[in-house]
Structures are given as structure tokens and as C-alpha cells.
PDB file of C-alpha atoms in Angstrom:
ATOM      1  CA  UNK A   1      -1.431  16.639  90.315  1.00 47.00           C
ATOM      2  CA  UNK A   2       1.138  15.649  87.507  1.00 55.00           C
ATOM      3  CA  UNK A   3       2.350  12.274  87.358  1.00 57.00           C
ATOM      4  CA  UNK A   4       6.182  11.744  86.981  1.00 65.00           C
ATOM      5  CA  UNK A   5       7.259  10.338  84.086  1.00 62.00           C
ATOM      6  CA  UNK A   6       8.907   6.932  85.903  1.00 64.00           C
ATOM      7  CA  UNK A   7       5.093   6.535  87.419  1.00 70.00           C
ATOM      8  CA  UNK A   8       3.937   6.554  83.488  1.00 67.00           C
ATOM      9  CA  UNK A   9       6.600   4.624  82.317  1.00 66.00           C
ATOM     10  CA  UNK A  10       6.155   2.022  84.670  1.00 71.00           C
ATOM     11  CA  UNK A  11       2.046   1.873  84.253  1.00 76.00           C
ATOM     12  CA  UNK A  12       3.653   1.510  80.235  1.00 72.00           C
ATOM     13  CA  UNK A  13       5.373  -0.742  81.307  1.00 73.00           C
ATOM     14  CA  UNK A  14       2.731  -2.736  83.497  1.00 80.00           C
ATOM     15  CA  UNK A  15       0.381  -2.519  80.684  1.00 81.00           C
ATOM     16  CA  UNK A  16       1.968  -4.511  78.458  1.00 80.00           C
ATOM     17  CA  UNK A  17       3.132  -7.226  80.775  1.00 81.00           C
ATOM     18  CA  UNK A  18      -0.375  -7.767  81.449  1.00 87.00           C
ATOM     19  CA  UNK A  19      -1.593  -8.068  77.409  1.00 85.00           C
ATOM     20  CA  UNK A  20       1.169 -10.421  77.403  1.00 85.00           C
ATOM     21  CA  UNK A  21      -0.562 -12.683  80.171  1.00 89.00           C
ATOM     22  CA  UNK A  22      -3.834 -12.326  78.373  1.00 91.00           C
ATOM     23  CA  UNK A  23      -2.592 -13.449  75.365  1.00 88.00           C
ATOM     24  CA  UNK A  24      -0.954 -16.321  76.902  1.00 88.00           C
ATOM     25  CA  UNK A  25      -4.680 -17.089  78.036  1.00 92.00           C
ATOM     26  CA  UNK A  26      -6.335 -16.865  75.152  1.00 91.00           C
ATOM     27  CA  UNK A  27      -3.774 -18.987  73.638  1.00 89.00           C
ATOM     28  CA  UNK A  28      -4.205 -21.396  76.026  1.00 89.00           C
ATOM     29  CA  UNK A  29      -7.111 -21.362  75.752  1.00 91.00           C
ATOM     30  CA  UNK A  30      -7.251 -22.139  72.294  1.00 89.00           C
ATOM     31  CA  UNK A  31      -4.428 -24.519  72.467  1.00 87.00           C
ATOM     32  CA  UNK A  32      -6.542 -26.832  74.858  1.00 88.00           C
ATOM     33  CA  UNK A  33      -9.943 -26.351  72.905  1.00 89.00           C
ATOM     34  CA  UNK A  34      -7.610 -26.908  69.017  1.00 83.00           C
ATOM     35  CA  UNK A  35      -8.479 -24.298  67.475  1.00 82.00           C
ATOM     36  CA  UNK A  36      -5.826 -22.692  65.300  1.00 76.00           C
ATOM     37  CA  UNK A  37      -5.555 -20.309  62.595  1.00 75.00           C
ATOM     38  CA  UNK A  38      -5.319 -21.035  59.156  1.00 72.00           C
ATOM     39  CA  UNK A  39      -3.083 -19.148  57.740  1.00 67.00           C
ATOM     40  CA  UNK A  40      -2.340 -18.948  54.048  1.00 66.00           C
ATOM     41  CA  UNK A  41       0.784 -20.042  52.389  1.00 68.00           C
ATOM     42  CA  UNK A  42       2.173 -17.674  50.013  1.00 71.00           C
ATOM     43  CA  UNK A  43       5.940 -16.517  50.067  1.00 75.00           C
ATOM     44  CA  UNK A  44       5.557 -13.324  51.058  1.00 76.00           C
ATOM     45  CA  UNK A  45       8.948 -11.839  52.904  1.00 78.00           C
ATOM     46  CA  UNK A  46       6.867 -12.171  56.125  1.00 73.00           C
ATOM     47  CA  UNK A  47       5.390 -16.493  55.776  1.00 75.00           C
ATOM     48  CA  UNK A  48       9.178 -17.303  54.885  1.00 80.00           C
ATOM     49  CA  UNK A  49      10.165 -14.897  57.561  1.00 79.00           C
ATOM     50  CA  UNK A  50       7.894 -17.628  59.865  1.00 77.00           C
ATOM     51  CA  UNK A  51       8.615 -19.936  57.964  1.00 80.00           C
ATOM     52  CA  UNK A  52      12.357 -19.868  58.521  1.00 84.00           C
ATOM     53  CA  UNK A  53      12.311 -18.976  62.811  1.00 83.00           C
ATOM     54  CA  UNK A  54       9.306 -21.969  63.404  1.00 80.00           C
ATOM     55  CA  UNK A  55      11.517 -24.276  61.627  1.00 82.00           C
ATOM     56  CA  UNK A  56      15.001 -23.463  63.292  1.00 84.00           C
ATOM     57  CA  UNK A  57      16.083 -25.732  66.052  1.00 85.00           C
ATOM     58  CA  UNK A  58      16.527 -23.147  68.915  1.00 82.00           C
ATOM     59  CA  UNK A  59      12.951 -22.172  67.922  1.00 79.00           C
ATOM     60  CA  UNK A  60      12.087 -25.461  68.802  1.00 77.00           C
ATOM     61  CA  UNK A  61      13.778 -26.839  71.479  1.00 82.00           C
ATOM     62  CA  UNK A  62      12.985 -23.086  73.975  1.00 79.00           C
ATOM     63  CA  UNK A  63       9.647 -22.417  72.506  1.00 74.00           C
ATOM     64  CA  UNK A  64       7.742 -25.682  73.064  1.00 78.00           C
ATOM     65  CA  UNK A  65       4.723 -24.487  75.462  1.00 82.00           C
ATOM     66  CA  UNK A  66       1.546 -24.966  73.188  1.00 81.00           C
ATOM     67  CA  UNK A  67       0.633 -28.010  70.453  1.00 81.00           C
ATOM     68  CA  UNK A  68       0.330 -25.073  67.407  1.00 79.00           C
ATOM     69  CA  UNK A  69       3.628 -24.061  65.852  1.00 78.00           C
ATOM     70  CA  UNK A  70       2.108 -20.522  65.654  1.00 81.00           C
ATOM     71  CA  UNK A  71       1.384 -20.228  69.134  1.00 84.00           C
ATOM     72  CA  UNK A  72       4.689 -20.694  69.594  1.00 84.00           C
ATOM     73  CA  UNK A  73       5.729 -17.933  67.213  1.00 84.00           C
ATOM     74  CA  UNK A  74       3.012 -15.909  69.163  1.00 85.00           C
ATOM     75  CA  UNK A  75       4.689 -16.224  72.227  1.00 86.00           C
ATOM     76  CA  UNK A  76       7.547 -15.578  71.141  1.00 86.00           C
ATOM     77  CA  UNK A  77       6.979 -12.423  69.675  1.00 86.00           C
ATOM     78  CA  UNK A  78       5.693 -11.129  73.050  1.00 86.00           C
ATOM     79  CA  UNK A  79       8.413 -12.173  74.563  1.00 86.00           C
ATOM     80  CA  UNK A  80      10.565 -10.549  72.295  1.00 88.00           C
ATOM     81  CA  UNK A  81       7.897  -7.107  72.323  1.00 85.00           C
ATOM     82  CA  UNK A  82       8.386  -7.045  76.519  1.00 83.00           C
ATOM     83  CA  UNK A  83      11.741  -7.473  76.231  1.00 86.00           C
ATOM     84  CA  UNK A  84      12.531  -4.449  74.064  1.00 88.00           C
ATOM     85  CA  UNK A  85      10.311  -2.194  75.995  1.00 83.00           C
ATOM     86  CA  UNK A  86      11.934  -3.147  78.979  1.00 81.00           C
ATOM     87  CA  UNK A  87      15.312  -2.720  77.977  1.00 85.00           C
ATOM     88  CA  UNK A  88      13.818   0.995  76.601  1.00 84.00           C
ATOM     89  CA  UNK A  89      12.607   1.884  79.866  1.00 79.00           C
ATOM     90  CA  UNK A  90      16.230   1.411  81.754  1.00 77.00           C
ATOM     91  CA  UNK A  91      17.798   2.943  78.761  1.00 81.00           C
ATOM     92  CA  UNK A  92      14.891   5.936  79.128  1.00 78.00           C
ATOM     93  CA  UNK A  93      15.281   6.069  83.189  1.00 70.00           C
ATOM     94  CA  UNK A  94      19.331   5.559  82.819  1.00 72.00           C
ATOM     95  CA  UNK A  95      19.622   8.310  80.190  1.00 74.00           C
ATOM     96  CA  UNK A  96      16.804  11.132  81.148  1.00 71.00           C
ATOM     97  CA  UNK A  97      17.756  14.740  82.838  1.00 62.00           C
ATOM     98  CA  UNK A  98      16.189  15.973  85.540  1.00 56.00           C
TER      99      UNK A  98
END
């Protein structure tokens, strides 16, 4: 038996919604304990990259849910990650032939 493709896209779909809750744990997780990364300081394109969005204000005042700056940035890239593969799956459902 063939699955359709909106079953697929939607177990896509449901797949990375829940690696974004377990990386919300484990940074949690973390958070509480205080462990953090250290990450190196060069200026590469992508530190100042980091650099420049964890040091904005809106960056600051909407993405305040752990102590760590990174885990912020973290978070925020899944956010960003589940948003554009949402948006891809209406555009995919919206746009495909039967």
C-alpha cells in the first residue's frame, strides 16, 4: 500500500516539530544544570553573523527563554527551520497536481 504524498509530508512535517521539542529539552536541560558551549571567537562571516543577531535588540527582548545567549540563538534557529518547512509544505500541498 503506497502512502500519499500529504501522509509523508505531514510525518516530514511531524518529524521535525518533534527534534525541535527535544532540543528544547536538552537545552533545558543544560540551561538548568549551566553547562554551555564554549565557542571560539574568531571573525569568521558566521561568529559575526551571531555575533550581530545575539546582540540586536529584537533578538533580545522575543528570545529571552534560557540564561545562555546561544541557547537563545539555538532556539531561534529552530524556530526559524519549522517555520520554513511549514510554509514549504502549504506552498507544496497549495501548488501540487493531482
Amino acid at each position: 500500500m503506497k502512502q500519499s504524498s500529504k501522509n509523508r509530508a505531514w510525518k516530514g512535517w511531524l518529524s521535525t516539530a518533534t527534534g525541535l521539542i527535544g532540543i528544547q529539552i536538552l537545552l533545558v536541560i543544560f540551561d538548568r544544570i549551566g553547562w554551555s558551549p564554549n565557542l571560539r571567537d574568531d571573525n569568521s562571516l558566521l561568529m559575526r553573523m551571531r555575533d550581530s543577531v545575539m546582540e540586536s535588540t529584537w533578538f533580545n527582548d522575543f528570545f529571552h527563554f534560557h540564561t545562555s545567549d546561544i541557547f537563545n540563538f539555538i532556539t531561534l534557529l529552530s524556530v526559524v527551520i519549522i517555520v520554513l518547512q511549514t510554509i514549504f509544505l502549504l506552498l507544496s500541498n497549495v501548488f501540487k497536481r493531482d
